[in-house]
Amino acid sequence: MTPSDIEAAGDTKPLASPEPRRQSDTTGTVLEITTTLTDEQNIRIRNKTDRTILTLLTWIYFLQVFDKAVLSTSALFGLQEDTNLTGNQYSLIGSIAAIAQLAWQPFSAWLIVKVPPRILMPTMVLGWGVAEACIAACHNFGTLITARFFLGLFEAGCLPLFTYLTGIWYRRSEQPLRIAIWNGMNGVATMAAAAISYGLGHIQSELLRPWQTIFLFAGLLTIISAPLVYWKLDNDITVARFLTEEERVLGVERLRVNQTGQINHEFKWSHVIEMVLEPKSWLWVAMVILPNMGSGMTSVFGTLIIKGFGFDSFQTSLLNIPFGAMQCIVIVVSCWAATKARLKSAVLIAFTVPAIVGTAMLYGLNRNASDRPALLVAYYLCACLFAANPLILAWAIGNTAGATKKSTMLSLIQAGVSAGALAGPLLFTSDQTPRYLPGIRAVLGIFIALIGAAVIQVLNLMFLNKLHKKRRVANGKSAEIVDQSMQTSVNATSKDKGQEQTLEDVATRDLTDRENDEFIYIY
């Protein structure tokens, strides 16, 4: 069953849609054009968008995560020994990509607004594919860290761009599940990296070591995907080649209820200043730093931790496959639950608790042979931490309006992701082997802090909604309005729901969430 099938269940009533659209004819006369959108048309457009845009995002995000996952698996096949890595050099190799991503984020915010996605994304894909393939030629710490730096540089815009694209192609009620699907490639890529590394690791060659074969395979697979991106991706729904002309018009109306504005290529510094001054922006950043610090335990040192349970390299590679499956299940189920419950914060907290339990077990259990089953269960429970990123991304994008503000916010979140990914591996050092207790203890505290940050953000958003209610009353509007973007079916006109500002005005004026008093913050 596709995501559209899940959401379409029960959406059968044909309901009228939006406001009249204003358009001038050749004489300059302003005409009122009313577009009617039924639920059947809404579902058809969503299905077509899923088949093209979501499929493309899912495949490219898989490649991006796969490129990272092979670093961990390559450590099982002689990477550190062949390149003479010592001390914390392997940790630095794991962190350098995040350092590059962190440094590049101010440029990412500008590029997302100024460069069409159809140009930006294939350029990024080609760049990191070349960098990945070049790792196969590295022979020491200096060449490895250089190649990994450029890999991170080209991957820097991936997360903000993908979240931005999800925001402009889907309604707010549809975004969590779509983000879950492409972000769920974290688990698929983990499984694929483990399985492919297991197979490629058995190849004996006089020219290439097993870890070199793994990196070369990953790099070439990414390189040949760059032309696919250019061929299939469209910049936005107004020029979507997979839709008919009528469907493009209906698609614009379908997305108008988001109240987050249309595509706008003007970079507005006022949006940046507003974003920087808002506490909720920095709470999003704190919330993504924490789980991404914690993910260093599994993404960079996960295979080494499992090997410390008493398994050999090939067994460890295979035992990482169930962990990837857990990641997929956790990401999809958590975002599905958030879509149904419409409470991202509660679902985030609920999935953080098992990660805390698993981490506590890893810290407290001995590494005896009799404890291996419990240790594996504990390690697999830590996969619940991967619910955090897609939930926080969907939560943040759904609470941010204005083209520049949205792109800048996403780039700031990516900076937080990068900062967490940078710091996470540094919590673990080679002298902690095989138990890595100091690093695991730090991760336990990080997960507890994440729950605290989520609670503070909920209280903050509640306060912001109260301020908007007061503004609406002061402006002569109804205090209570219905958020159409969180409905699964197409709704009647906004005025029928108590909204008095036309959605056309919101889109054309590129209002931010703070400027639009009818914007409703979601929890």
Short mmCIF file of C-alpha atoms in Angstrom, two decimals:
data_model
loop_
_atom_site.label_atom_id
_atom_site.label_comp_id
_atom_site.label_asym_id
_atom_site.label_seq_id
_atom_site.Cartn_x
_atom_site.Cartn_y
_atom_site.Cartn_z
CA MET A 1 0.00 0.00 0.00
CA THR A 2 1.42 3.40 -0.99
CA PRO A 3 1.41 6.44 1.28
CA SER A 4 -1.31 7.94 -0.88
CA ASP A 5 -3.45 4.82 -0.42
CA ILE A 6 -3.11 5.13 3.35
CA GLU A 7 -4.13 8.77 3.36
CA ALA A 8 -6.83 8.36 0.75
CA ALA A 9 -8.82 5.98 2.94
CA GLY A 10 -12.06 7.74 3.69
CA ASP A 11 -11.37 10.71 1.41
CA THR A 12 -14.32 10.28 -0.92
CA LYS A 13 -16.42 13.41 -0.56
CA PRO A 14 -16.10 15.89 -3.43
CA LEU A 15 -15.80 19.27 -1.74
CA ALA A 16 -15.31 22.67 -3.19
CA SER A 17 -11.93 24.26 -2.76
CA PRO A 18 -10.43 27.61 -2.68
CA GLU A 19 -10.71 31.26 -3.23
CA PRO A 20 -11.06 32.81 -6.67
CA ARG A 21 -7.68 33.41 -8.33
CA ARG A 22 -7.00 36.81 -9.88
CA GLN A 23 -5.60 36.86 -13.41
CA SER A 24 -5.33 39.62 -15.99
CA ASP A 25 -6.36 39.14 -19.61
CA THR A 26 -4.56 40.67 -22.60
CA THR A 27 -6.35 44.00 -22.12
CA GLY A 28 -5.27 44.27 -18.49
CA THR A 29 -8.74 43.53 -17.10
CA VAL A 30 -8.59 41.59 -13.85
CA LEU A 31 -10.60 38.39 -14.04
CA GLU A 32 -11.81 36.21 -11.17
CA ILE A 33 -11.12 32.52 -11.88
CA THR A 34 -12.60 29.99 -9.52
CA THR A 35 -10.93 26.60 -9.47
CA THR A 36 -12.81 23.67 -7.97
CA LEU A 37 -10.78 20.85 -6.50
CA THR A 38 -12.40 17.56 -5.53
CA ASP A 39 -10.98 14.92 -3.24
CA GLU A 40 -10.63 12.58 -6.20
CA GLN A 41 -8.49 15.12 -8.06
CA ASN A 42 -6.51 15.85 -4.90
CA ILE A 43 -5.65 12.16 -4.46
CA ARG A 44 -4.77 11.73 -8.15
CA ILE A 45 -2.32 14.65 -8.06
CA ARG A 46 -0.84 13.37 -4.80
CA ASN A 47 -0.39 9.90 -6.31
CA LYS A 48 1.42 11.32 -9.33
CA THR A 49 3.62 13.44 -7.09
CA ASP A 50 4.49 10.38 -5.01
CA ARG A 51 5.42 8.33 -8.07
CA THR A 52 7.82 10.96 -9.39
CA ILE A 53 9.03 13.33 -6.68
CA LEU A 54 8.87 11.03 -3.66
CA THR A 55 10.48 8.15 -5.56
CA LEU A 56 13.33 10.39 -6.65
CA LEU A 57 13.88 11.86 -3.18
CA THR A 58 13.85 8.38 -1.68
CA TRP A 59 16.46 6.97 -4.05
CA ILE A 60 18.86 9.92 -3.77
CA TYR A 61 18.56 10.04 0.01
CA PHE A 62 19.31 6.32 0.09
CA LEU A 63 22.55 7.00 -1.81
CA GLN A 64 23.47 9.82 0.56
CA VAL A 65 23.05 7.62 3.65
CA PHE A 66 24.64 4.61 1.92
CA ASP A 67 27.75 6.70 1.26
CA LYS A 68 28.04 7.30 5.00
CA ALA A 69 27.11 3.78 6.10
CA VAL A 70 29.95 2.16 4.14
CA LEU A 71 32.48 4.03 6.31
CA SER A 72 31.40 2.01 9.32
CA THR A 73 31.36 -1.31 7.46
CA SER A 74 34.71 -0.62 5.75
CA ALA A 75 36.28 -0.41 9.23
CA LEU A 76 35.63 -4.14 9.49
CA PHE A 77 37.70 -4.87 6.38
CA GLY A 78 41.04 -3.24 7.10
CA LEU A 79 40.47 0.49 6.44
CA GLN A 80 42.25 1.62 9.61
CA GLU A 81 45.14 -0.81 9.25
CA ASP A 82 45.74 -0.19 5.51
CA THR A 83 45.73 3.60 5.91
CA ASN A 84 47.72 3.53 9.18
CA LEU A 85 45.10 5.38 11.25
CA THR A 86 46.05 5.87 14.90
CA GLY A 87 44.56 7.47 18.03
CA ASN A 88 41.39 9.42 17.26
CA GLN A 89 42.10 9.69 13.52
CA TYR A 90 39.25 7.32 12.63
CA SER A 91 36.90 9.48 14.74
CA LEU A 92 38.08 12.57 12.85
CA ILE A 93 37.45 10.81 9.54
CA GLY A 94 33.89 10.22 10.75
CA SER A 95 33.49 13.86 11.80
CA ILE A 96 35.14 15.76 8.93
CA ALA A 97 32.14 15.46 6.60
CA ALA A 98 29.99 17.09 9.28
CA ILE A 99 32.56 19.88 9.69
CA ALA A 100 32.31 20.63 5.96
CA GLN A 101 28.51 20.56 6.12
CA LEU A 102 28.50 22.91 9.09
CA ALA A 103 30.76 25.43 7.37
CA TRP A 104 28.69 25.36 4.16
CA GLN A 105 25.22 25.97 5.64
CA PRO A 106 25.07 29.79 5.10
CA PHE A 107 25.68 29.12 1.40
CA SER A 108 23.10 26.31 1.36
CA ALA A 109 20.36 28.69 2.52
CA TRP A 110 21.19 31.08 -0.33
CA LEU A 111 21.54 28.32 -2.94
CA ILE A 112 18.16 26.74 -2.10
CA VAL A 113 16.43 30.06 -2.77
CA LYS A 114 18.49 31.20 -5.78
CA VAL A 115 19.31 27.98 -7.69
CA PRO A 116 16.50 25.85 -9.22
CA PRO A 117 16.31 22.39 -7.59
CA ARG A 118 16.67 20.69 -10.98
CA ILE A 119 20.16 22.21 -11.26
CA LEU A 120 21.18 22.15 -7.61
CA MET A 121 20.38 18.53 -6.76
CA PRO A 122 22.17 16.74 -9.65
CA THR A 123 25.22 18.95 -9.09
CA MET A 124 25.33 17.88 -5.45
CA VAL A 125 24.83 14.21 -6.32
CA LEU A 126 27.61 14.21 -8.92
CA GLY A 127 30.00 15.99 -6.56
CA TRP A 128 29.62 13.63 -3.62
CA GLY A 129 29.68 10.60 -5.94
CA VAL A 130 33.07 11.64 -7.31
CA ALA A 131 34.38 12.28 -3.78
CA GLU A 132 33.14 8.86 -2.64
CA ALA A 133 34.81 7.06 -5.52
CA CYS A 134 38.07 8.89 -4.81
CA ILE A 135 38.19 7.42 -1.29
CA ALA A 136 39.11 4.10 -2.91
CA ALA A 137 42.40 5.71 -3.97
CA CYS A 138 43.25 7.06 -0.50
CA HIS A 139 46.25 5.57 1.29
CA ASN A 140 46.73 7.65 4.48
CA PHE A 141 45.00 9.95 6.93
CA GLY A 142 45.62 13.11 4.87
CA THR A 143 44.08 11.81 1.65
CA LEU A 144 41.16 10.20 3.51
CA ILE A 145 40.23 13.33 5.40
CA THR A 146 40.46 15.44 2.22
CA ALA A 147 38.13 13.14 0.27
CA ARG A 148 35.69 12.95 3.18
CA PHE A 149 35.72 16.75 3.48
CA PHE A 150 34.58 17.17 -0.13
CA LEU A 151 32.04 14.41 0.34
CA GLY A 152 30.52 16.38 3.21
CA LEU A 153 30.69 19.64 1.26
CA PHE A 154 28.55 18.31 -1.59
CA GLU A 155 26.16 16.55 0.79
CA ALA A 156 25.70 19.71 2.87
CA GLY A 157 22.51 20.85 1.16
CA CYS A 158 20.88 17.42 0.96
CA LEU A 159 18.78 17.45 4.14
CA PRO A 160 17.56 21.09 3.91
CA LEU A 161 16.85 20.78 0.17
CA PHE A 162 14.91 17.53 0.55
CA THR A 163 12.86 18.93 3.43
CA TYR A 164 12.26 22.14 1.46
CA LEU A 165 11.07 20.14 -1.56
CA THR A 166 8.74 18.09 0.62
CA GLY A 167 7.31 21.33 1.95
CA ILE A 168 6.57 22.78 -1.50
CA TRP A 169 5.15 19.60 -3.08
CA TYR A 170 2.88 18.38 -0.23
CA ARG A 171 0.26 19.67 2.18
CA ARG A 172 1.30 19.95 5.83
CA SER A 173 -0.81 16.91 6.80
CA GLU A 174 1.04 14.84 4.17
CA GLN A 175 4.58 15.95 4.95
CA PRO A 176 5.48 13.77 8.00
CA LEU A 177 4.81 10.49 6.19
CA ARG A 178 6.78 11.59 3.10
CA ILE A 179 9.71 12.75 5.18
CA ALA A 180 9.52 9.40 6.99
CA ILE A 181 9.71 7.51 3.71
CA TRP A 182 12.81 9.20 2.32
CA ASN A 183 14.40 9.55 5.75
CA GLY A 184 13.62 5.88 6.33
CA MET A 185 16.40 5.15 3.85
CA ASN A 186 18.68 5.45 6.89
CA GLY A 187 17.63 1.92 7.76
CA VAL A 188 17.56 0.58 4.21
CA ALA A 189 21.04 1.99 3.55
CA THR A 190 22.35 0.45 6.77
CA MET A 191 21.05 -2.95 5.70
CA ALA A 192 22.32 -2.51 2.15
CA ALA A 193 25.77 -1.40 3.34
CA ALA A 194 26.02 -4.41 5.65
CA ALA A 195 24.85 -6.90 3.01
CA ILE A 196 26.89 -5.43 0.14
CA SER A 197 29.98 -5.10 2.31
CA TYR A 198 29.58 -8.72 3.36
CA GLY A 199 29.52 -9.76 -0.30
CA LEU A 200 32.23 -7.42 -1.57
CA GLY A 201 34.37 -8.21 1.46
CA HIS A 202 34.82 -11.75 0.15
CA ILE A 203 36.26 -10.57 -3.17
CA GLN A 204 39.98 -11.24 -3.34
CA SER A 205 41.90 -8.91 -5.66
CA GLU A 206 45.51 -7.99 -6.16
CA LEU A 207 44.53 -4.44 -7.16
CA LEU A 208 41.89 -3.47 -4.60
CA ARG A 209 41.42 -4.19 -0.92
CA PRO A 210 37.82 -5.07 0.12
CA TRP A 211 37.20 -1.62 1.62
CA GLN A 212 38.39 0.03 -1.61
CA THR A 213 35.96 -2.07 -3.63
CA ILE A 214 33.14 -1.01 -1.31
CA PHE A 215 33.87 2.72 -1.69
CA LEU A 216 34.32 2.47 -5.46
CA PHE A 217 30.98 0.70 -5.82
CA ALA A 218 29.19 3.33 -3.71
CA GLY A 219 30.78 6.22 -5.60
CA LEU A 220 30.02 4.92 -9.09
CA LEU A 221 26.41 4.12 -8.15
CA THR A 222 25.98 7.74 -7.03
CA ILE A 223 27.66 9.21 -10.12
CA ILE A 224 25.38 7.43 -12.58
CA SER A 225 22.33 8.65 -10.60
CA ALA A 226 23.09 12.35 -11.22
CA PRO A 227 21.68 12.37 -14.81
CA LEU A 228 18.56 10.60 -13.51
CA VAL A 229 17.92 13.50 -11.13
CA TYR A 230 18.18 16.08 -13.90
CA TRP A 231 15.89 14.05 -16.14
CA LYS A 232 13.08 13.44 -13.62
CA LEU A 233 13.07 16.38 -11.19
CA ASP A 234 10.90 19.48 -11.70
CA ASN A 235 11.43 22.77 -9.88
CA ASP A 236 7.88 23.07 -8.52
CA ILE A 237 4.30 22.06 -9.22
CA THR A 238 3.66 24.95 -11.65
CA VAL A 239 6.06 23.36 -14.19
CA ALA A 240 5.57 19.68 -13.28
CA ARG A 241 5.95 17.66 -16.49
CA PHE A 242 4.26 14.62 -14.94
CA LEU A 243 1.02 16.61 -14.52
CA THR A 244 -1.37 17.89 -17.17
CA GLU A 245 -1.91 21.63 -17.52
CA GLU A 246 -5.22 21.36 -15.64
CA GLU A 247 -3.60 19.29 -12.88
CA ARG A 248 -0.86 21.90 -12.42
CA VAL A 249 -3.51 24.57 -11.81
CA LEU A 250 -5.37 22.29 -9.41
CA GLY A 251 -2.08 21.38 -7.76
CA VAL A 252 -1.39 25.02 -6.93
CA GLU A 253 -4.81 25.26 -5.29
CA ARG A 254 -4.22 21.99 -3.44
CA LEU A 255 -1.10 23.41 -1.79
CA ARG A 256 -2.39 26.92 -1.16
CA VAL A 257 -3.83 25.98 2.26
CA ASN A 258 -0.30 25.44 3.61
CA GLN A 259 -0.03 29.23 3.98
CA THR A 260 3.72 28.92 3.61
CA GLY A 261 3.96 30.81 0.32
CA GLN A 262 4.82 29.90 -3.25
CA ILE A 263 8.28 29.47 -4.77
CA ASN A 264 10.06 32.79 -4.42
CA HIS A 265 13.60 33.44 -5.67
CA GLU A 266 14.05 36.71 -3.77
CA PHE A 267 16.33 36.31 -0.77
CA LYS A 268 14.84 38.45 2.03
CA TRP A 269 17.13 39.43 4.88
CA SER A 270 14.12 40.40 6.99
CA HIS A 271 13.14 36.72 7.03
CA VAL A 272 16.63 35.75 8.17
CA ILE A 273 16.61 38.28 11.01
CA GLU A 274 13.17 37.14 12.14
CA MET A 275 14.29 33.52 12.15
CA VAL A 276 17.47 34.27 14.10
CA LEU A 277 15.62 36.23 16.78
CA GLU A 278 13.00 33.56 17.46
CA PRO A 279 13.61 31.15 20.37
CA LYS A 280 11.82 28.35 18.51
CA SER A 281 14.53 28.39 15.83
CA TRP A 282 17.25 27.64 18.34
CA LEU A 283 15.12 25.02 20.05
CA TRP A 284 14.87 23.18 16.70
CA VAL A 285 18.65 23.38 16.42
CA ALA A 286 19.14 22.02 19.94
CA MET A 287 16.67 19.24 19.24
CA VAL A 288 18.54 18.03 16.11
CA ILE A 289 22.00 18.39 17.64
CA LEU A 290 21.13 15.98 20.46
CA PRO A 291 19.96 12.89 18.52
CA ASN A 292 22.64 13.36 15.88
CA MET A 293 25.28 13.39 18.57
CA GLY A 294 23.75 10.18 19.88
CA SER A 295 23.70 8.61 16.41
CA GLY A 296 27.50 8.66 16.32
CA MET A 297 27.32 5.69 18.67
CA THR A 298 25.65 3.54 16.00
CA SER A 299 26.58 5.13 12.68
CA VAL A 300 30.36 5.35 13.18
CA PHE A 301 31.10 3.01 16.10
CA GLY A 302 28.09 0.66 15.85
CA THR A 303 29.94 -2.16 14.12
CA LEU A 304 32.85 -1.86 16.56
CA ILE A 305 30.46 -1.98 19.52
CA ILE A 306 28.80 -5.14 18.16
CA LYS A 307 32.20 -6.68 17.50
CA GLY A 308 33.00 -5.97 21.16
CA PHE A 309 30.16 -8.34 22.10
CA GLY A 310 32.44 -11.16 20.86
CA PHE A 311 31.56 -11.52 17.16
CA ASP A 312 33.93 -11.65 14.17
CA SER A 313 33.91 -9.17 11.26
CA PHE A 314 31.52 -11.08 8.99
CA GLN A 315 29.11 -11.89 11.83
CA THR A 316 29.14 -8.23 12.86
CA SER A 317 28.33 -7.12 9.33
CA LEU A 318 25.31 -9.45 9.19
CA LEU A 319 24.12 -8.51 12.70
CA ASN A 320 23.91 -4.86 11.58
CA ILE A 321 21.17 -5.78 9.07
CA PRO A 322 18.43 -6.17 11.74
CA PHE A 323 19.49 -2.78 13.12
CA GLY A 324 18.81 -1.26 9.70
CA ALA A 325 15.42 -2.97 9.60
CA MET A 326 14.63 -1.49 13.00
CA GLN A 327 15.54 1.96 11.70
CA CYS A 328 13.08 1.62 8.80
CA ILE A 329 10.28 0.41 11.05
CA VAL A 330 10.90 3.10 13.66
CA ILE A 331 10.99 5.97 11.16
CA VAL A 332 7.87 4.96 9.22
CA VAL A 333 5.82 3.96 12.28
CA SER A 334 6.74 7.09 14.24
CA CYS A 335 5.83 9.44 11.40
CA TRP A 336 2.66 7.49 10.65
CA ALA A 337 1.71 7.84 14.32
CA ALA A 338 2.50 11.56 14.23
CA THR A 339 0.29 11.97 11.14
CA LYS A 340 -2.62 10.14 12.74
CA ALA A 341 -2.29 11.70 16.18
CA ARG A 342 -1.23 15.12 14.81
CA LEU A 343 1.10 15.35 17.81
CA LYS A 344 4.72 15.13 16.69
CA SER A 345 6.05 16.07 20.11
CA ALA A 346 4.31 13.23 21.96
CA VAL A 347 5.44 10.65 19.39
CA LEU A 348 9.01 11.98 19.54
CA ILE A 349 9.11 11.57 23.31
CA ALA A 350 7.51 8.12 23.13
CA PHE A 351 10.20 6.84 20.74
CA THR A 352 13.05 8.42 22.68
CA VAL A 353 12.21 6.38 25.78
CA PRO A 354 13.18 2.97 24.24
CA ALA A 355 16.45 4.52 23.04
CA ILE A 356 17.16 5.57 26.63
CA VAL A 357 16.39 2.04 27.85
CA GLY A 358 18.66 0.44 25.23
CA THR A 359 21.53 2.82 25.94
CA ALA A 360 21.22 2.21 29.69
CA MET A 361 21.36 -1.55 29.07
CA LEU A 362 24.50 -1.19 26.93
CA TYR A 363 26.10 0.76 29.75
CA GLY A 364 25.06 -1.59 32.54
CA LEU A 365 25.45 -5.06 30.99
CA ASN A 366 28.70 -7.03 31.03
CA ARG A 367 30.26 -8.34 27.82
CA ASN A 368 29.99 -12.00 28.78
CA ALA A 369 28.90 -14.57 26.19
CA SER A 370 25.71 -15.21 28.19
CA ASP A 371 24.79 -11.52 27.90
CA ARG A 372 25.04 -11.39 24.09
CA PRO A 373 21.27 -11.74 23.40
CA ALA A 374 20.46 -8.94 25.86
CA LEU A 375 23.26 -6.78 24.43
CA LEU A 376 21.91 -7.19 20.91
CA VAL A 377 18.38 -6.31 22.07
CA ALA A 378 19.80 -3.23 23.80
CA TYR A 379 21.68 -2.19 20.66
CA TYR A 380 18.61 -2.66 18.46
CA LEU A 381 16.50 -0.57 20.87
CA CYS A 382 18.89 2.29 20.19
CA ALA A 383 17.50 2.36 16.63
CA CYS A 384 14.49 4.21 18.08
CA LEU A 385 16.66 7.34 18.12
CA PHE A 386 16.21 7.53 14.33
CA ALA A 387 12.59 8.60 14.84
CA ALA A 388 13.90 11.98 15.97
CA ASN A 389 15.26 13.49 12.75
CA PRO A 390 12.19 13.08 10.47
CA LEU A 391 9.81 14.11 13.26
CA ILE A 392 11.82 17.22 14.08
CA LEU A 393 12.17 18.11 10.38
CA ALA A 394 8.44 17.75 9.75
CA TRP A 395 7.69 19.67 12.94
CA ALA A 396 10.02 22.51 11.98
CA ILE A 397 8.98 22.84 8.32
CA GLY A 398 5.31 22.77 9.32
CA ASN A 399 5.88 25.68 11.71
CA THR A 400 7.86 27.91 9.35
CA ALA A 401 6.47 30.10 6.55
CA GLY A 402 8.12 32.41 4.04
CA ALA A 403 10.49 31.18 1.31
CA THR A 404 13.70 32.70 2.67
CA LYS A 405 12.82 32.02 6.29
CA LYS A 406 12.07 28.40 5.46
CA SER A 407 15.29 27.79 3.52
CA THR A 408 17.36 29.55 6.19
CA MET A 409 15.65 27.61 8.98
CA LEU A 410 16.34 24.33 7.21
CA SER A 411 19.97 25.26 6.65
CA LEU A 412 20.29 26.13 10.33
CA ILE A 413 18.78 22.74 11.20
CA GLN A 414 21.26 21.07 8.86
CA ALA A 415 24.00 22.97 10.70
CA GLY A 416 22.63 21.45 13.90
CA VAL A 417 22.59 17.99 12.32
CA SER A 418 26.18 18.51 11.18
CA ALA A 419 27.28 19.82 14.57
CA GLY A 420 25.77 16.77 16.24
CA ALA A 421 27.29 14.40 13.69
CA LEU A 422 30.64 16.14 14.17
CA ALA A 423 30.61 15.92 17.96
CA GLY A 424 29.05 12.46 18.28
CA PRO A 425 32.00 10.33 17.09
CA LEU A 426 34.36 12.38 19.27
CA LEU A 427 32.54 11.05 22.35
CA PHE A 428 34.17 7.71 21.52
CA THR A 429 37.91 7.06 21.34
CA SER A 430 39.99 3.99 20.56
CA ASP A 431 41.14 3.64 24.18
CA GLN A 432 37.50 2.96 25.20
CA THR A 433 37.41 -0.30 23.24
CA PRO A 434 35.71 -2.75 23.45
CA ARG A 435 32.96 -1.47 25.81
CA TYR A 436 33.06 2.29 25.03
CA LEU A 437 31.42 3.05 28.39
CA PRO A 438 32.28 6.80 28.64
CA GLY A 439 30.78 7.44 25.18
CA ILE A 440 27.67 5.38 25.92
CA ARG A 441 27.18 7.22 29.23
CA ALA A 442 27.31 10.58 27.40
CA VAL A 443 24.75 9.39 24.83
CA LEU A 444 22.39 8.37 27.64
CA GLY A 445 22.43 11.93 29.01
CA ILE A 446 21.88 13.31 25.49
CA PHE A 447 18.67 11.32 24.98
CA ILE A 448 17.27 12.50 28.32
CA ALA A 449 18.03 16.12 27.36
CA LEU A 450 16.14 15.63 24.07
CA ILE A 451 12.91 14.94 25.93
CA GLY A 452 13.39 18.13 27.96
CA ALA A 453 13.95 20.22 24.80
CA ALA A 454 10.79 18.81 23.17
CA VAL A 455 8.66 19.74 26.18
CA ILE A 456 10.03 23.31 26.17
CA GLN A 457 9.28 23.67 22.45
CA VAL A 458 5.67 22.55 22.92
CA LEU A 459 5.16 25.18 25.63
CA ASN A 460 6.73 27.81 23.37
CA LEU A 461 4.45 26.96 20.40
CA MET A 462 1.38 27.06 22.63
CA PHE A 463 2.42 30.55 23.72
CA LEU A 464 2.84 31.64 20.08
CA ASN A 465 -0.63 30.38 19.17
CA LYS A 466 -2.10 32.42 22.03
CA LEU A 467 -0.33 35.52 20.71
CA HIS A 468 -1.81 34.95 17.24
CA LYS A 469 -5.29 34.56 18.73
CA LYS A 470 -4.93 37.94 20.42
CA ARG A 471 -3.72 39.49 17.14
CA ARG A 472 -6.71 38.08 15.23
CA VAL A 473 -9.13 39.50 17.76
CA ALA A 474 -7.36 42.87 17.62
CA ASN A 475 -7.64 42.78 13.82
CA GLY A 476 -11.38 42.10 13.99
CA LYS A 477 -11.17 38.42 13.08
CA SER A 478 -12.35 35.24 14.76
CA ALA A 479 -10.09 34.00 17.54
CA GLU A 480 -10.62 30.33 16.67
CA ILE A 481 -9.93 29.10 13.12
CA VAL A 482 -9.41 25.68 11.53
CA ASP A 483 -6.06 24.75 10.08
CA GLN A 484 -7.05 23.39 6.65
CA SER A 485 -3.54 22.18 5.85
CA MET A 486 -3.80 19.53 8.58
CA GLN A 487 -7.00 18.06 7.11
CA THR A 488 -6.73 14.88 5.03
CA SER A 489 -9.52 15.87 2.64
CA VAL A 490 -10.03 18.98 0.56
CA ASN A 491 -11.90 21.59 2.57
CA ALA A 492 -14.34 24.28 1.76
CA THR A 493 -13.31 27.89 1.41
CA SER A 494 -11.26 29.38 4.19
CA LYS A 495 -14.02 31.80 5.13
CA ASP A 496 -16.35 28.87 5.77
CA LYS A 497 -13.87 27.78 8.38
CA GLY A 498 -13.55 31.12 10.10
CA GLN A 499 -10.50 32.35 8.19
CA GLU A 500 -10.84 35.79 6.70
CA GLN A 501 -7.51 36.40 5.01
CA THR A 502 -7.41 34.98 1.49
CA LEU A 503 -4.92 32.21 0.89
CA GLU A 504 -4.03 33.92 -2.39
CA ASP A 505 -2.75 36.94 -0.44
CA VAL A 506 -0.66 34.73 1.86
CA ALA A 507 1.02 33.02 -1.09
CA THR A 508 1.72 36.09 -3.22
CA ARG A 509 2.93 38.26 -0.35
CA ASP A 510 5.34 35.57 0.89
CA LEU A 511 4.30 36.07 4.53
CA THR A 512 6.23 34.43 7.34
CA ASP A 513 4.47 32.50 10.08
CA ARG A 514 4.99 35.44 12.42
CA GLU A 515 3.56 37.99 9.95
CA ASN A 516 0.46 35.92 9.15
CA ASP A 517 -1.91 36.09 12.12
CA GLU A 518 -3.91 33.15 10.72
CA PHE A 519 -0.93 30.80 10.84
CA ILE A 520 -1.47 28.01 13.37
CA TYR A 521 1.56 26.42 15.01
CA ILE A 522 1.40 22.65 15.28
CA TYR A 523 2.66 20.48 18.15
#
